[in-house]
Coordinates of C-alpha atoms in Angstrom, one line a residue:
X1 CA 34.6 7.7 -20.8
X2 CA 35.5 4.5 -18.9
X3 CA 37.7 6.5 -16.6
X4 CA 34.9 8.9 -15.6
X5 CA 32.9 8.1 -12.6
X6 CA 29.2 8.6 -12.1
X7 CA 28.5 9.2 -8.5
X8 CA 25.0 7.8 -8.0
X9 CA 22.3 9.9 -6.5
X10 CA 20.9 9.3 -3.1
X11 CA 18.1 6.6 -3.2
X12 CA 15.1 8.3 -4.7
X13 CA 12.8 6.0 -2.8
X14 CA 15.0 5.1 0.1
X15 CA 17.7 6.5 2.4
X16 CA 21.0 4.8 1.4
X17 CA 23.6 5.1 -1.4
X18 CA 24.2 2.5 -4.0
X19 CA 27.5 1.5 -5.6
X20 CA 29.5 4.0 -7.6
X21 CA 29.1 3.3 -11.3
X22 CA 31.0 4.7 -14.3
X23 CA 29.0 6.3 -17.0
X24 CA 29.5 3.2 -19.2
X25 CA 28.4 0.8 -16.4
X26 CA 25.4 2.9 -15.7
X27 CA 24.4 3.0 -19.4
X28 CA 24.9 -0.8 -19.8
X29 CA 23.0 -1.7 -16.6
X30 CA 20.1 0.6 -17.6
X31 CA 19.9 -1.0 -21.0
X32 CA 20.1 -4.5 -19.6
X33 CA 17.3 -4.0 -17.1
X34 CA 15.1 -2.4 -19.7
X35 CA 15.7 -5.3 -22.2
X36 CA 15.1 -7.9 -19.4
X37 CA 11.8 -6.2 -18.4
X38 CA 10.6 -6.2 -22.0
X39 CA 11.7 -9.8 -23.0
X40 CA 11.5 -11.7 -19.7
X41 CA 14.6 -13.6 -20.8
X42 CA 18.4 -13.3 -20.4
X43 CA 20.0 -10.6 -22.6
X44 CA 23.0 -11.4 -24.8
X45 CA 25.7 -8.8 -25.4
X46 CA 24.7 -8.6 -29.1
X47 CA 21.1 -7.7 -28.3
X48 CA 22.3 -5.3 -25.6
X49 CA 24.3 -3.4 -28.2
X50 CA 21.1 -2.5 -30.0
X51 CA 19.7 -1.0 -26.8
X52 CA 22.5 1.4 -26.1
X53 CA 22.2 5.1 -26.9
X54 CA 25.8 5.2 -28.2
X55 CA 27.7 2.5 -30.1
X56 CA 30.0 0.2 -28.1
X57 CA 32.1 -2.7 -29.4
X58 CA 31.1 -6.2 -28.3
X59 CA 34.3 -6.5 -26.4
X60 CA 33.6 -3.3 -24.4
X61 CA 30.1 -4.5 -23.6
X62 CA 31.4 -7.9 -22.4
X63 CA 34.0 -6.2 -20.3
X64 CA 31.4 -3.9 -18.7
X65 CA 29.1 -6.8 -18.0
X66 CA 32.0 -8.6 -16.2
X67 CA 32.5 -5.5 -14.1
X68 CA 28.8 -5.4 -13.2
X69 CA 28.8 -9.1 -12.4
X70 CA 31.8 -8.6 -10.1
X71 CA 29.8 -5.9 -8.3
X72 CA 26.8 -8.2 -7.9
X73 CA 24.6 -6.2 -10.1
X74 CA 24.1 -8.8 -12.9
X75 CA 24.6 -12.6 -13.2
X76 CA 25.0 -15.0 -16.0
X77 CA 22.0 -17.2 -16.9
X78 CA 22.7 -21.0 -16.5
X79 CA 20.5 -21.7 -19.5
X80 CA 22.2 -19.4 -22.0
X81 CA 25.1 -17.0 -22.5
X82 CA 22.9 -14.0 -21.7
X83 CA 22.8 -12.1 -18.4
X84 CA 20.0 -11.0 -16.1
X85 CA 20.0 -8.3 -13.4
X86 CA 20.2 -9.4 -9.8
X87 CA 18.0 -8.0 -7.1
X88 CA 20.8 -5.6 -6.2
X89 CA 21.0 -4.6 -9.9
X90 CA 17.3 -3.9 -10.1
X91 CA 17.4 -2.0 -6.8
X92 CA 20.3 0.1 -8.1
X93 CA 18.4 0.7 -11.4
X94 CA 15.3 1.9 -9.5
X95 CA 17.1 4.1 -7.0
X96 CA 19.7 5.7 -9.2
X97 CA 19.0 5.2 -12.9
X98 CA 15.3 5.2 -13.4
X99 CA 13.6 8.5 -14.4
X100 CA 9.8 7.8 -14.5
X101 CA 7.9 10.0 -16.8
X102 CA 4.7 11.8 -15.9
X103 CA 1.5 9.9 -16.6
X104 CA 0.1 10.8 -20.0
X105 CA -3.2 12.7 -20.3
X106 CA -4.9 9.8 -22.0
X107 CA -4.0 7.4 -19.2
X108 CA -5.2 10.0 -16.7
X109 CA -8.6 10.3 -18.4
X110 CA -8.9 6.5 -18.5
X111 CA -8.3 6.2 -14.7
X112 CA -10.6 9.2 -14.1
X113 CA -13.4 7.4 -15.9
X114 CA -12.7 4.1 -14.2
X115 CA -13.3 5.6 -10.7
X116 CA -15.9 8.1 -11.7
X117 CA -19.1 7.7 -9.7
X118 CA -17.7 5.2 -7.2
X119 CA -18.6 6.0 -3.6
X120 CA -16.2 5.7 -0.7
X121 CA -17.1 2.1 0.1
X122 CA -16.6 1.0 -3.5
X123 CA -13.5 2.9 -4.2
X124 CA -10.8 0.7 -2.6
X125 CA -11.8 -2.5 -4.4
X126 CA -12.4 -0.8 -7.7
X127 CA -9.0 1.0 -7.4
X128 CA -7.2 -2.4 -6.7
X129 CA -8.8 -3.8 -9.9
X130 CA -7.9 -0.7 -12.0
X131 CA -4.3 -0.9 -10.9
X132 CA -4.2 -4.6 -11.8
X133 CA -5.8 -4.0 -15.2
X134 CA -3.5 -1.0 -16.1
X135 CA -0.2 -2.5 -14.9
X136 CA -0.7 -6.2 -15.5
X137 CA 0.4 -6.7 -11.9
X138 CA -1.6 -7.5 -8.8
X139 CA -3.3 -4.4 -7.6
X140 CA -4.0 -3.9 -3.9
X141 CA -5.4 -1.3 -1.5
X142 CA -5.3 -1.1 2.3
X143 CA -8.1 1.2 3.3
X144 CA -7.6 3.8 6.1
X145 CA -8.0 2.3 9.6
X146 CA -11.7 2.9 10.2
X147 CA -11.3 3.3 14.0
X148 CA -9.1 6.4 13.4
X149 CA -11.4 8.1 10.9
X150 CA -13.9 10.8 12.0
X151 CA -17.3 9.3 13.0
X152 CA -20.7 10.3 11.7
X153 CA -23.1 8.5 14.0
X154 CA -23.6 5.6 16.4
X155 CA -26.5 3.1 16.8
X156 CA -27.2 0.7 19.7
X157 CA -29.2 -2.5 19.0
X158 CA -30.1 -5.0 21.7
X159 CA -29.0 -8.5 20.7
X160 CA -29.8 -10.6 23.8
X161 CA -29.8 -10.5 27.5
X162 CA -26.9 -8.5 28.7
X163 CA -25.6 -7.7 25.2
X164 CA -25.8 -4.7 23.0
X165 CA -24.5 -4.3 19.4
X166 CA -22.8 -0.9 18.9
X167 CA -22.7 0.2 15.2
X168 CA -20.4 3.1 14.5
X169 CA -20.4 4.7 11.1
X170 CA -17.4 6.7 9.9
X171 CA -17.7 9.8 7.7
X172 CA -16.3 7.8 4.7
X173 CA -19.1 5.2 5.1
X174 CA -17.0 2.6 6.9
X175 CA -18.8 0.6 9.6
X176 CA -17.5 -0.8 12.9
X177 CA -19.6 -3.2 14.9
X178 CA -18.8 -4.1 18.5
X179 CA -20.7 -6.4 20.9
X180 CA -20.8 -4.7 24.4
X181 CA -21.7 -6.8 27.4
X182 CA -23.5 -5.2 30.4
X183 CA -24.8 -6.5 33.7
X184 CA -27.5 -4.0 34.4
X185 CA -31.0 -4.3 32.9
X186 CA -31.6 -1.7 30.2
X187 CA -35.0 -1.3 28.6
X188 CA -35.3 -0.6 24.9
X189 CA -36.5 3.0 25.6
X190 CA -33.5 3.6 27.9
X191 CA -31.3 2.2 25.2
X192 CA -32.7 4.6 22.6
X193 CA -32.1 7.6 25.0
X194 CA -28.5 6.4 25.7
X195 CA -28.0 6.1 21.9
X196 CA -29.0 9.8 21.5
X197 CA -26.7 10.8 24.3
X198 CA -23.8 9.0 22.6
X199 CA -24.7 10.2 19.1
X200 CA -24.3 13.8 20.3
X201 CA -20.7 13.0 21.4
X202 CA -19.7 11.0 18.4
X203 CA -20.0 13.5 15.5
X204 CA -16.6 14.5 14.1
X205 CA -14.6 12.5 16.7
X206 CA -12.5 9.5 16.0
X207 CA -12.9 6.3 18.1
X208 CA -9.9 7.5 20.1
X209 CA -11.4 11.0 20.5
X210 CA -14.7 9.5 21.6
X211 CA -13.1 7.5 24.3
X212 CA -11.2 10.5 25.5
X213 CA -14.3 12.6 25.6
X214 CA -16.3 10.0 27.6
X215 CA -13.5 9.4 30.0
X216 CA -13.0 13.1 30.6
X217 CA -16.8 13.6 31.1
X218 CA -17.0 10.7 33.5
X219 CA -14.1 12.1 35.6
X220 CA -15.6 15.6 35.6
X221 CA -19.1 14.6 36.5
X222 CA -18.2 11.8 38.9
X223 CA -20.8 11.7 41.7
X224 CA -23.2 14.1 39.8
X225 CA -24.3 11.8 36.9
X226 CA -27.7 10.1 36.9
X227 CA -28.1 6.4 36.1
X228 CA -28.8 7.0 32.4
X229 CA -25.6 9.0 31.8
X230 CA -23.6 6.5 33.8
X231 CA -24.9 3.7 31.6
X232 CA -24.1 5.8 28.5
X233 CA -20.5 6.1 29.6
X234 CA -20.4 2.3 30.2
X235 CA -21.8 1.4 26.8
X236 CA -19.9 4.1 24.9
X237 CA -16.5 3.1 26.4
X238 CA -17.3 -0.5 25.7
X239 CA -18.0 0.4 22.0
X240 CA -14.5 2.0 21.9
X241 CA -12.7 -1.1 23.0
X242 CA -10.8 -3.5 20.6
X243 CA -9.1 -3.1 17.3
X244 CA -10.9 -3.4 14.0
X245 CA -7.6 -4.2 12.2
X246 CA -7.0 -3.7 8.5
X247 CA -8.0 -5.4 5.3
X248 CA -5.7 -6.1 2.4
X249 CA -8.0 -5.7 -0.7
X250 CA -6.4 -7.6 -3.6
X251 CA -7.7 -7.5 -7.2
X252 CA -8.5 -10.5 -9.3
X253 CA -5.5 -12.7 -9.5
X254 CA -5.7 -13.3 -13.3
X255 CA -3.2 -10.4 -13.9
X256 CA -0.3 -12.4 -12.6
X257 CA -1.1 -15.7 -14.4
X258 CA 0.3 -14.3 -17.7
X259 CA 3.7 -13.5 -16.2
X260 CA 6.3 -16.2 -17.0
X261 CA 7.6 -16.0 -13.4
X262 CA 4.3 -17.4 -12.1
X263 CA 3.8 -20.2 -14.6
X264 CA 4.4 -22.8 -11.8
X265 CA 0.9 -23.6 -10.2
X266 CA 2.5 -24.3 -6.8
X267 CA 4.3 -21.0 -6.8
X268 CA 1.2 -19.0 -7.7
X269 CA -0.8 -20.9 -5.0
X270 CA 1.9 -20.1 -2.4
X271 CA 1.9 -16.5 -3.4
X272 CA -1.8 -16.0 -3.1
X273 CA -1.8 -17.8 0.3
X274 CA 0.9 -15.5 1.6
X275 CA -0.9 -12.4 0.4
X276 CA -4.1 -13.5 2.2
X277 CA -2.5 -14.4 5.5
X278 CA 0.8 -12.6 5.7
X279 CA 0.8 -10.2 8.7
X280 CA 4.4 -9.1 7.9
X281 CA 3.2 -7.7 4.6
X282 CA 0.4 -5.8 6.3
X283 CA 2.9 -4.4 8.8
X284 CA 5.2 -3.3 6.0
X285 CA 2.2 -1.4 4.5
X286 CA 1.3 0.1 7.8
X287 CA 4.9 1.3 8.1
X288 CA 4.6 3.1 4.7
X289 CA 1.5 4.9 5.9
X290 CA 3.0 5.8 9.3
X291 CA 6.2 7.2 7.5
X292 CA 4.1 9.6 5.5
X293 CA 2.0 11.1 8.4
X294 CA 3.0 14.7 8.8
X295 CA 5.0 14.7 5.5
X296 CA 4.6 17.5 3.1
X297 CA 4.3 15.1 0.2
X298 CA 3.2 11.5 0.3
X299 CA 6.1 9.4 -1.0
X300 CA 6.6 6.1 -2.8
X301 CA 8.1 2.9 -1.4
X302 CA 9.5 0.0 -3.4
X303 CA 10.3 -3.2 -1.7
X304 CA 12.1 -6.2 -3.2
X305 CA 12.5 -9.9 -2.3
X306 CA 13.6 -10.3 1.3
X307 CA 12.4 -6.8 2.2
X308 CA 8.8 -8.3 1.9
X309 CA 9.5 -10.7 4.8
X310 CA 7.9 -13.7 3.2
X311 CA 9.6 -16.7 1.3
X312 CA 6.6 -17.1 -1.0
X313 CA 7.3 -13.5 -2.2
X314 CA 10.8 -14.2 -3.4
X315 CA 11.7 -12.6 -6.7
X316 CA 8.7 -10.3 -6.2
X317 CA 8.5 -6.5 -6.0
X318 CA 6.0 -4.2 -4.2
X319 CA 5.4 -0.7 -5.3
X320 CA 3.3 1.2 -2.8
X321 CA 2.2 4.7 -1.9
X322 CA 0.2 6.1 0.9
X323 CA -3.0 8.0 0.0
X324 CA -5.1 10.4 2.0
X325 CA -4.2 13.5 3.9
X326 CA -0.9 13.3 5.8
X327 CA -1.9 16.1 8.2
X328 CA -4.8 14.1 9.5
X329 CA -3.7 11.1 11.7
X330 CA -5.3 7.9 10.8
X331 CA -6.7 9.1 7.4
X332 CA -3.9 7.4 5.4
X333 CA -4.3 4.1 3.5
X334 CA -1.9 2.5 1.1
X335 CA -2.3 1.3 -2.5
X336 CA 0.0 -0.2 -5.1
X337 CA 0.9 -3.3 -7.0
X338 CA 2.8 -6.6 -6.4
X339 CA 4.4 -8.5 -9.2
X340 CA 7.7 -10.0 -10.4
X341 CA 10.9 -7.9 -10.0
X342 CA 10.9 -7.8 -13.8
X343 CA 8.4 -4.9 -13.7
X344 CA 8.0 -1.9 -15.9
X345 CA 8.7 0.6 -13.1
X346 CA 8.8 3.5 -15.5
X347 CA 5.1 3.0 -16.2
X348 CA 4.0 1.5 -12.9
X349 CA 5.3 4.3 -10.7
X350 CA 3.3 7.2 -12.3
X351 CA 0.2 5.0 -12.5
X352 CA 0.4 4.2 -8.8
X353 CA 1.1 7.8 -7.9
X354 CA -1.9 9.1 -9.9
X355 CA -4.3 6.5 -8.4
X356 CA -3.2 7.7 -5.0
X357 CA -4.1 11.3 -6.0
X358 CA -7.5 10.1 -7.3
X359 CA -8.4 8.2 -4.2
X360 CA -7.2 11.1 -2.0
X361 CA -9.5 13.5 -3.8
X362 CA -12.4 11.1 -3.3
X363 CA -11.7 10.9 0.4
X364 CA -11.6 14.7 0.7
X365 CA -14.9 15.3 -1.0

């Protein structure tokens, strides 16, 4: 068997190929990662022998571990004679050796009940907490960009001389607020009439679509518009300016405190700080959503260590999937979990996928 070669499959969640492994190397690496995930400790060859589906001598296991170590897939622990998978070893396991099972019906019912009755504004935060509770990792949700969602209505509220608050409400219940400055004197009655004019043009359009509508109308009716319509264009286009940005909704941090990788208070403090302020992480999540726009099936992304672009996230893994409708630009958000690389991917992946399906169904109601 040692002479046979297992040509690893293309990355299931990526686009490159991993190293070629023999059947024996693949079997030992799979067993090593599984044991390490379960025990959170280096794995000795004697313990590894009990994990293998077929019996191998201790000498054969040690020789195979040496081969894996030379390939950079495992390393020897300094504190014991056991070995642990490297980041490359975990990546190879995920991309080529892992075969996640479908989520069981009991778990599906549990998730269904957890999100039952939640409205569109409650769903993101509740989903983040459900992911955290069910995976014992740190659940997160990035809601869809509100300014790219279809709008339901618009309200104009005077807030002082020369300033109007524009309140735009998306169909999913999300709210955008913009302060629009103006030089002309506008009475409250005129503002109400302008609000009705804009409300007629808002329904079903995104913020981008509303801007295009107003600009096209202004160009078409240039020289023919009365003062009220001209003011409506001015306030409406002012309400379309700017970028709302995105929020990274993170569940209660208690889920990670039980993980041995985060027993150091300084490390956990640095991790939480990075999650709250790290724009690189948000950009990575945006890339995941953008990659799935127009796709037939929303896919999964797994990022490890340096791929996360933040030193405080070293030895961490991120499992994320876009949710929403890929055919509708701007309707996608991202959800998933962050935790140590020593993660039970076989359970986490189907949980994250099912949550994305649940949230998508709620958005489409």
